[in-house]
Short mmCIF file of C-alpha atoms in Angstrom, two decimals:
data_model
loop_
_atom_site.label_atom_id
_atom_site.label_comp_id
_atom_site.label_asym_id
_atom_site.label_seq_id
_atom_site.Cartn_x
_atom_site.Cartn_y
_atom_site.Cartn_z
CA UNK A 190 200.70 160.12 139.61
CA UNK A 191 203.91 161.92 138.52
CA UNK A 192 205.36 161.82 135.06
CA UNK A 193 208.94 162.98 134.60
CA UNK A 194 210.25 164.21 131.12
CA UNK A 195 213.95 163.92 130.93
CA UNK A 196 216.30 165.67 128.46
CA UNK A 197 217.77 163.46 125.76
CA UNK A 198 221.64 163.21 126.11
CA UNK A 199 222.60 160.81 123.21
CA UNK A 200 224.49 162.40 120.42
CA UNK A 201 222.40 163.62 117.46
CA UNK A 202 219.20 163.33 119.47
CA UNK A 203 217.25 166.61 119.23
CA UNK A 204 213.69 165.34 120.06
CA UNK A 205 211.83 165.28 123.40
CA UNK A 206 209.23 162.89 124.82
CA UNK A 207 206.62 165.49 125.67
CA UNK A 208 205.48 168.77 124.16
CA UNK A 209 203.70 171.54 125.89
CA UNK A 210 200.50 170.42 124.23
CA UNK A 211 200.82 166.87 125.76
CA UNK A 212 201.94 168.11 129.14
CA UNK A 213 198.78 170.31 129.25
CA UNK A 214 196.68 167.11 128.53
CA UNK A 215 198.39 165.16 131.20
CA UNK A 216 197.69 167.90 133.72
CA UNK A 217 194.09 167.92 132.47
CA UNK A 218 193.90 164.10 133.32
CA UNK A 219 194.77 165.02 136.83
CA UNK A 220 198.50 164.02 136.65
CA UNK A 221 201.56 165.93 137.63
CA UNK A 222 204.41 166.56 135.22
CA UNK A 223 208.02 167.54 135.97
CA UNK A 224 210.25 168.57 133.00
CA UNK A 225 213.92 168.65 133.17
CA UNK A 226 215.20 172.25 132.30
CA UNK A 227 216.29 172.43 128.74
CA UNK A 228 214.55 169.18 127.74
CA UNK A 229 212.76 170.75 124.84
CA UNK A 230 215.37 173.35 123.74
CA UNK A 231 216.47 171.43 120.56
CA UNK A 232 212.83 171.06 119.59
CA UNK A 233 211.83 174.78 120.02
CA UNK A 234 209.95 174.08 123.27
CA UNK A 235 211.13 176.40 125.97
CA UNK A 236 210.84 175.88 129.75
CA UNK A 237 208.42 178.73 129.91
CA UNK A 238 206.10 176.97 127.46
CA UNK A 239 206.24 173.78 129.67
CA UNK A 240 205.53 175.83 132.75
CA UNK A 241 202.46 177.56 131.15
CA UNK A 242 201.17 174.14 130.19
CA UNK A 243 201.22 173.16 133.96
CA UNK A 244 204.67 171.50 134.36
CA UNK A 245 207.01 172.05 137.13
CA UNK A 246 210.70 172.64 135.80
CA UNK A 247 213.35 170.65 137.50
CA UNK A 248 217.06 171.82 137.39
CA UNK A 249 218.43 168.26 136.51
CA UNK A 250 217.37 164.76 135.74
CA UNK A 251 217.69 163.53 139.22
CA UNK A 252 215.28 166.24 140.55
CA UNK A 253 212.78 165.61 137.73
CA UNK A 254 212.97 161.80 138.32
CA UNK A 255 212.63 162.00 142.09
CA UNK A 256 209.20 160.63 143.15
CA UNK A 257 208.10 160.00 139.58
CA UNK A 258 205.86 157.03 138.81
CA UNK A 259 206.65 157.08 135.17
CA UNK A 260 209.54 158.51 133.29
CA UNK A 261 209.39 159.13 129.61
CA UNK A 262 212.06 159.52 127.06
CA UNK A 263 212.57 159.27 123.33
CA UNK A 264 215.62 156.84 123.48
CA UNK A 265 216.77 154.53 126.13
CA UNK A 266 218.95 156.00 128.98
CA UNK A 267 222.56 155.60 128.79
CA UNK A 268 224.11 153.11 131.34
CA UNK A 269 227.63 152.76 132.86
CA UNK A 270 230.21 152.55 130.17
CA UNK A 271 228.27 154.70 127.65
CA UNK A 272 229.71 157.99 128.83
CA UNK A 273 227.01 158.80 131.36
CA UNK A 274 224.85 156.61 133.65
CA UNK A 275 221.55 158.11 133.18
CA UNK A 276 219.90 155.12 134.72
CA UNK A 277 221.42 156.17 138.12
CA UNK A 278 218.67 158.78 138.38
CA UNK A 279 216.04 156.13 138.33
CA UNK A 280 214.62 154.33 141.54
CA UNK A 281 213.38 150.91 141.96
CA UNK A 282 209.57 150.54 141.09
CA UNK A 283 209.67 153.47 138.64
CA UNK A 284 208.36 152.76 135.17
CA UNK A 285 210.30 153.86 131.97
CA UNK A 286 208.46 154.34 128.65
CA UNK A 287 210.64 155.04 125.59
CA UNK A 288 212.15 153.32 122.48
CA UNK A 289 214.78 151.15 123.96
CA UNK A 290 215.83 148.74 121.06
CA UNK A 291 215.08 145.98 123.59
CA UNK A 292 215.67 143.00 121.25
CA UNK A 293 219.18 144.01 120.59
CA UNK A 294 220.34 146.03 123.66
CA UNK A 295 220.63 143.26 126.12
CA UNK A 296 223.07 144.98 128.53
CA UNK A 297 220.57 147.75 128.87
CA UNK A 298 217.66 145.59 129.49
CA UNK A 299 219.58 143.62 132.17
CA UNK A 300 220.70 146.86 133.90
CA UNK A 301 217.14 148.15 133.78
CA UNK A 302 215.92 144.98 135.32
CA UNK A 303 218.60 145.06 137.86
CA UNK A 304 217.67 148.55 138.89
CA UNK A 305 214.09 147.47 139.50
CA UNK A 306 212.67 149.53 136.73
CA UNK A 307 209.63 148.52 134.91
CA UNK A 308 210.33 149.05 131.24
CA UNK A 309 208.05 149.63 128.31
CA UNK A 310 209.69 149.54 124.80
CA UNK A 311 207.61 151.55 122.45
CA UNK A 312 209.14 149.90 119.29
CA UNK A 313 207.25 146.73 120.31
CA UNK A 314 203.76 148.32 120.02
CA UNK A 315 201.67 145.48 118.58
CA UNK A 316 200.36 145.70 114.96
CA UNK A 317 196.70 146.31 115.84
CA UNK A 318 194.33 149.08 114.78
CA UNK A 319 193.88 150.16 118.52
CA UNK A 320 197.46 150.92 118.76
CA UNK A 321 197.88 153.05 115.73
CA UNK A 322 197.85 156.29 117.70
CA UNK A 323 200.77 155.02 119.86
CA UNK A 324 202.85 153.97 116.88
CA UNK A 325 206.19 155.73 117.36
CA UNK A 326 207.80 153.84 114.45
CA UNK A 327 205.10 154.91 112.03
CA UNK A 328 205.19 158.55 113.00
CA UNK A 329 208.81 158.88 113.10
CA UNK A 330 209.60 156.84 109.92
CA UNK A 331 207.11 158.89 107.91
CA UNK A 332 209.14 162.01 108.68
CA UNK A 333 212.28 160.11 107.79
CA UNK A 334 211.04 159.08 104.44
CA UNK A 335 210.13 162.81 103.70
CA UNK A 336 213.29 164.17 104.92
CA UNK A 337 215.38 161.65 102.96
CA UNK A 338 214.09 163.05 99.73
CA UNK A 339 214.91 166.64 100.82
CA UNK A 340 218.44 165.59 102.03
CA UNK A 341 219.04 163.67 98.72
CA UNK A 342 217.69 166.69 96.72
CA UNK A 343 219.97 169.01 98.60
CA UNK A 344 222.95 166.81 97.51
CA UNK A 345 221.88 166.26 94.06
CA UNK A 346 223.22 168.54 91.41
CA UNK A 347 220.22 168.62 89.07
CA UNK A 348 216.58 169.65 89.17
CA UNK A 349 213.91 167.03 90.02
CA UNK A 350 211.06 167.87 87.61
CA UNK A 351 210.99 168.02 83.79
CA UNK A 352 211.43 171.69 82.70
CA UNK A 353 210.68 173.01 79.30
CA UNK A 354 212.79 176.06 78.76
CA UNK A 355 213.98 178.33 75.83
CA UNK A 356 217.40 176.92 76.49
CA UNK A 357 216.23 173.38 76.20
CA UNK A 358 214.46 170.70 78.13
CA UNK A 359 215.49 169.50 81.55
CA UNK A 360 214.75 165.76 81.93
CA UNK A 361 213.00 164.54 85.15
CA UNK A 362 215.18 162.76 87.75
CA UNK A 363 214.88 159.14 88.16
CA UNK A 364 214.49 157.93 91.75
CA UNK A 365 214.50 154.27 93.06
CA UNK A 366 213.22 153.66 96.60
CA UNK A 367 214.42 150.38 98.08
CA UNK A 368 212.07 149.05 100.84
CA UNK A 369 208.45 150.04 100.47
CA UNK A 370 207.49 150.45 104.14
CA UNK A 371 206.00 153.51 105.56
CA UNK A 372 209.38 155.42 105.13
CA UNK A 373 209.58 154.22 101.66
CA UNK A 374 206.05 155.06 100.73
CA UNK A 375 206.44 158.61 102.01
CA UNK A 376 209.71 158.90 100.20
CA UNK A 377 207.84 157.81 96.90
CA UNK A 378 204.94 160.35 97.52
CA UNK A 379 207.55 163.19 98.12
CA UNK A 380 209.75 162.35 95.25
CA UNK A 381 206.76 162.21 93.00
CA UNK A 382 205.45 165.56 94.34
CA UNK A 383 208.85 167.08 93.32
CA UNK A 384 208.43 165.71 89.82
CA UNK A 385 210.63 162.68 89.68
CA UNK A 386 210.01 159.52 87.82
CA UNK A 387 209.93 156.98 90.71
CA UNK A 388 210.30 153.18 90.94
CA UNK A 389 210.45 151.03 94.13
CA UNK A 390 211.41 147.71 95.26
CA UNK A 391 210.43 145.48 98.18
CA UNK A 392 210.35 141.76 98.93
CA UNK A 393 206.77 141.76 100.34
CA UNK A 394 203.99 141.01 97.84
CA UNK A 395 201.59 143.53 99.45
CA UNK A 396 203.87 146.40 98.68
CA UNK A 397 203.41 146.06 94.91
CA UNK A 398 199.81 147.49 94.88
CA UNK A 399 200.87 150.11 97.46
CA UNK A 400 203.80 151.32 95.30
CA UNK A 401 201.66 151.43 92.14
CA UNK A 402 198.90 153.32 94.06
CA UNK A 403 201.27 156.19 94.50
CA UNK A 404 202.22 156.37 90.84
CA UNK A 405 205.51 154.58 91.10
CA UNK A 406 206.77 151.45 89.08
CA UNK A 407 207.37 148.17 91.15
CA UNK A 408 210.47 146.35 90.63
CA UNK A 409 211.18 142.90 92.17
CA UNK A 410 211.83 139.24 91.28
CA UNK A 411 208.35 137.92 91.61
CA UNK A 412 208.88 134.14 91.95
CA UNK A 413 207.29 131.66 94.34
CA UNK A 414 209.60 132.72 97.24
CA UNK A 415 208.50 136.38 96.78
CA UNK A 416 204.92 135.24 97.26
CA UNK A 417 205.66 134.00 100.66
CA UNK A 418 208.01 136.77 101.88
CA UNK A 419 205.81 138.30 104.48
CA UNK A 420 205.29 137.23 108.17
CA UNK A 421 201.88 136.99 109.72
CA UNK A 422 202.60 140.36 111.52
CA UNK A 423 203.28 141.96 108.25
CA UNK A 424 207.05 142.19 108.56
CA UNK A 425 209.55 141.23 105.77
CA UNK A 426 211.16 137.78 106.14
CA UNK A 427 214.82 137.27 105.36
CA UNK A 428 215.04 135.77 101.88
CA UNK A 429 217.26 132.75 100.74
CA UNK A 430 220.58 133.30 99.31
CA UNK A 431 219.30 132.16 95.87
CA UNK A 432 216.63 134.84 95.96
CA UNK A 433 219.01 137.55 97.18
CA UNK A 434 221.24 136.79 94.17
CA UNK A 435 218.38 137.10 91.68
CA UNK A 436 217.34 140.32 93.40
CA UNK A 437 220.76 141.71 93.47
CA UNK A 438 221.16 141.18 89.75
CA UNK A 439 217.99 143.11 89.08
CA UNK A 440 219.03 145.85 91.47
CA UNK A 441 222.42 146.32 89.77
CA UNK A 442 220.63 146.59 86.35
CA UNK A 443 218.12 149.10 87.79
CA UNK A 444 220.70 151.21 89.82
CA UNK A 445 222.64 152.00 86.60
CA UNK A 446 219.64 154.12 85.35
CA UNK A 447 218.94 155.98 88.54
CA UNK A 448 219.80 159.55 89.58
CA UNK A 449 218.96 158.95 93.32
CA UNK A 450 218.32 155.87 95.40
CA UNK A 451 216.67 155.94 98.82
CA UNK A 452 217.20 152.74 100.93
CA UNK A 453 214.78 152.07 103.89
CA UNK A 454 214.97 148.20 104.28
CA UNK A 455 215.13 147.04 107.86
CA UNK A 456 214.50 143.52 109.47
CA UNK A 457 213.35 143.82 113.15
CA UNK A 458 216.11 142.75 115.60
CA UNK A 459 218.72 142.08 112.98
CA UNK A 460 221.32 144.02 111.09
CA UNK A 461 219.99 145.95 108.00
CA UNK A 462 220.13 143.86 104.74
CA UNK A 463 222.83 144.69 102.38
CA UNK A 464 221.15 145.97 99.19
CA UNK A 465 223.91 148.06 97.42
CA UNK A 466 227.42 146.76 97.09
CA UNK A 467 230.58 148.75 96.37
CA UNK A 468 230.67 147.23 92.84
CA UNK A 469 227.05 148.50 92.26
CA UNK A 470 228.01 151.87 93.35
CA UNK A 471 230.69 151.93 90.73
CA UNK A 472 228.22 151.45 87.87
CA UNK A 473 225.85 154.25 88.91
CA UNK A 474 225.86 157.62 87.06
CA UNK A 475 228.43 160.31 88.06
CA UNK A 476 226.51 162.70 90.23
CA UNK A 477 224.00 160.23 91.47
CA UNK A 478 222.88 160.30 95.19
CA UNK A 479 222.15 157.38 97.62
CA UNK A 480 220.46 158.30 100.85
CA UNK A 481 220.66 155.32 103.43
CA UNK A 482 218.02 155.38 105.97
CA UNK A 483 219.23 152.25 107.55
CA UNK A 484 222.72 153.40 108.23
CA UNK A 485 222.01 153.18 112.09
CA UNK A 486 221.40 149.50 111.65
CA UNK A 487 224.59 148.85 109.56
CA UNK A 488 223.35 150.25 106.34
CA UNK A 489 221.77 149.02 103.15
CA UNK A 490 224.63 150.35 101.16
CA UNK A 491 228.16 148.94 101.81
CA UNK A 492 229.83 152.21 101.29
CA UNK A 493 227.54 154.35 103.62
CA UNK A 494 229.12 155.87 106.82
CA UNK A 495 227.07 156.54 109.86
CA UNK A 496 226.56 160.32 110.47
CA UNK A 497 228.54 161.32 107.28
CA UNK A 498 228.10 162.42 103.60
CA UNK A 499 230.68 160.96 101.52
CA UNK A 500 231.54 160.69 97.72
CA UNK A 501 232.53 157.33 96.41
CA UNK A 502 233.17 156.54 92.83
CA UNK A 503 231.43 159.85 91.91
CA UNK A 504 228.32 159.00 93.85
CA UNK A 505 227.33 161.01 96.95
CA UNK A 506 226.26 158.64 99.81
CA UNK A 507 224.25 160.35 102.48
CA UNK A 508 224.15 158.59 105.87
CA UNK A 509 222.82 161.15 108.38
CA UNK A 510 222.15 159.94 111.98
CA UNK A 511 218.62 160.32 113.34
CA UNK A 512 216.74 161.49 110.25
CA UNK A 513 213.48 162.19 112.36
CA UNK A 514 215.58 164.49 114.64
CA UNK A 515 216.33 166.56 111.64
CA UNK A 516 212.79 167.69 111.82
CA UNK A 517 212.96 168.01 115.68
CA UNK A 518 209.83 170.11 116.37
CA UNK A 519 207.53 168.04 114.18
CA UNK A 520 208.95 164.71 115.30
CA UNK A 521 208.74 165.64 118.95
CA UNK A 522 205.09 166.59 118.63
CA UNK A 523 204.21 163.34 116.95
CA UNK A 524 206.22 161.29 119.40
CA UNK A 525 204.74 163.04 122.42
CA UNK A 526 201.15 162.35 121.04
CA UNK A 527 202.16 158.71 120.57
CA UNK A 528 203.30 158.55 124.27
CA UNK A 529 200.18 160.40 125.43
CA UNK A 530 197.97 157.72 123.83
CA UNK A 531 200.18 154.83 125.22
CA UNK A 532 199.98 156.31 128.76
CA UNK A 533 196.23 156.23 128.56
CA UNK A 534 196.76 152.39 129.11
CA UNK A 535 198.81 152.95 132.16
CA UNK A 536 196.69 155.33 134.24
CA UNK A 537 193.81 154.03 136.28
CA UNK A 538 190.86 156.40 135.39
CA UNK A 539 189.51 156.48 138.98
CA UNK A 540 192.58 156.54 141.15
CA UNK A 541 194.92 158.19 138.65
CA UNK A 542 197.61 155.71 139.84
CA UNK A 543 199.90 153.50 137.71
CA UNK A 544 198.02 150.44 136.35
CA UNK A 545 199.70 147.67 134.56
CA UNK A 546 196.87 145.58 133.03
CA UNK A 547 198.37 142.30 131.72
CA UNK A 548 194.90 141.60 130.03
CA UNK A 549 195.80 144.29 127.63
CA UNK A 550 197.58 143.12 124.45
CA UNK A 551 199.42 146.40 124.02
CA UNK A 552 200.70 146.61 127.57
CA UNK A 553 201.82 142.86 127.57
CA UNK A 554 203.53 143.30 124.18
CA UNK A 555 205.67 146.23 125.36
CA UNK A 556 206.45 145.23 128.88
CA UNK A 557 210.10 144.23 128.93
CA UNK A 558 211.00 144.18 132.68
CA UNK A 559 209.03 144.02 135.84
CA UNK A 560 209.76 142.97 139.36
CA UNK A 561 213.51 142.86 138.68
CA UNK A 562 213.24 140.31 135.94
CA UNK A 563 213.12 140.34 132.16
CA UNK A 564 209.59 139.34 131.30
CA UNK A 565 209.18 139.71 127.60
CA UNK A 566 209.41 136.11 126.03
CA UNK A 567 211.34 137.35 122.91
CA UNK A 568 213.99 139.40 124.83
CA UNK A 569 217.17 137.49 125.54
CA UNK A 570 217.38 136.54 129.28
CA UNK A 571 213.67 136.34 129.82
CA UNK A 572 213.67 132.68 130.72
CA UNK A 573 215.98 133.05 133.72
CA UNK A 574 214.99 136.63 134.59
CA UNK A 575 218.11 138.02 132.95
CA UNK A 576 220.88 139.38 135.19
CA UNK A 577 218.42 141.15 137.33
CA UNK A 578 218.06 141.45 140.98
CA UNK A 579 214.85 140.71 142.65
CA UNK A 580 212.66 143.75 143.32
CA UNK A 581 209.09 144.16 144.66
CA UNK A 582 206.30 144.71 142.08
CA UNK A 583 205.01 148.26 141.95
CA UNK A 584 201.65 148.79 143.64
CA UNK A 585 198.64 148.79 141.46
CA UNK A 586 199.65 146.14 138.92
CA UNK A 587 197.23 143.41 137.94
CA UNK A 588 198.09 139.77 137.71
CA UNK A 589 199.27 138.24 134.39
CA UNK A 590 196.42 137.01 132.06
CA UNK A 591 196.20 135.88 128.50
CA UNK A 592 195.54 138.93 126.29
CA UNK A 593 192.45 138.93 124.03
CA UNK A 594 193.52 138.69 120.37
CA UNK A 595 192.91 141.30 117.76
CA UNK A 596 193.54 141.14 114.13
CA UNK A 597 195.18 144.02 112.19
CA UNK A 598 192.61 146.13 110.40
CA UNK A 599 193.47 148.52 107.74
CA UNK A 600 193.07 152.31 107.59
CA UNK A 601 191.08 153.64 104.66
CA UNK A 602 193.10 154.82 101.77
CA UNK A 603 193.85 158.55 101.88
CA UNK A 604 194.31 161.03 99.02
CA UNK A 605 197.53 162.34 100.55
CA UNK A 606 200.16 160.21 102.00
CA UNK A 607 201.09 161.28 105.72
CA UNK A 608 201.99 158.80 108.32
CA UNK A 609 204.82 156.46 107.71
CA UNK A 610 206.83 153.61 109.20
CA UNK A 611 209.72 151.34 108.25
CA UNK A 612 207.51 148.35 109.17
CA UNK A 613 205.31 146.32 106.93
CA UNK A 614 201.89 147.61 106.10
CA UNK A 615 198.74 146.54 107.91
CA UNK A 616 196.63 146.53 104.81
CA UNK A 617 196.87 144.90 101.47
CA UNK A 618 194.58 147.21 99.41
CA UNK A 619 195.93 150.35 97.59
CA UNK A 620 197.77 152.36 100.01
CA UNK A 621 199.26 155.79 100.68
CA UNK A 622 202.27 156.65 102.68
CA UNK A 623 199.96 156.30 105.76
CA UNK A 624 200.32 152.40 105.40
CA UNK A 625 201.93 150.67 108.21
CA UNK A 626 205.23 149.20 107.08
CA UNK A 627 208.74 148.08 108.01
CA UNK A 628 210.82 148.24 104.87
CA UNK A 629 212.15 145.14 103.46
#
């Protein structure tokens, strides 16, 4: 079995889907790996490092992909009309493993099916304990929450901790984190380590204890709707207009007291909820900072601009693109390990060939296209097979079967927050930033 690692070509993407460490482990499993030249350059991984790990170095994407059974990337390949048709390097029957925003990128999913590519969307990894090591949303959002505080601190004109000096006392900064998913929990922990007074808000009841366990104050309208604001999978539900109005009033009152606000709220498959309006920004302190981690999904702050840092009404609003990519080496290492774990489900241990076991809940939950059709029931176009052409099923695939169920199980609480995610936590006891969450 051959794995191809392609260079990321989307703007602002600095990560890579495999590290020399994971390449070495793939080779140790008896697989061959081809890495496109320069694929790891932005993540501090040289071609020589990959070669020493046992990979062959291909001069371009087409050469790397030729003859590959599985192609791995960080983000979905670009298609015709997006500047470069990366999908043209793929062949029918090959498998693609990456984060592809399958629920919202219908054109890409249809193009992938039409090309006969079997696609696995890493953002759809099921919320079960067995899948934690494969969870790219968690690993990347953890870094985003950490980096958000550092980016905010860099734009903030004051110190974070309280300081007692001969010239007087410097008061601690006040930080509000909106959306206590894994990114939010890591932001809380990081801001607390820097000495700030931290509060946080979230629509999920389970978030309250997690926020408090990290030493922050929980802020929310805790009515009957709030108690029912979480799905069975642990994600945030979209709230009613009445609840949104009450929460907006509380948010507006709270914002006026803050030096920094970090927003992380996301709803899977939908635009980011609008949490901070332009009028709210006008009421904030001069010199305050907003860091919008949801800017790529439309933004939690009305005045945030994708990929830019702007000043509006005396408030600095940070809207950096691809926050995990601002920590490229660390983010790539974690992403690569997630893929290594996921690939363990796609490799037959005896034959070392591609195996798609539809009895496996994780495999079935991430499979988007197969045999020229869109097969995931929640992806638009699945009922009729999308706009795909018919294509033969790759060899070695098992027939469809109902997967065995598995309930989410919590990780034990840790002393130091580490992993994070902008999705809802798996556990309801006291949590650290390791909790699984998805923001608001």
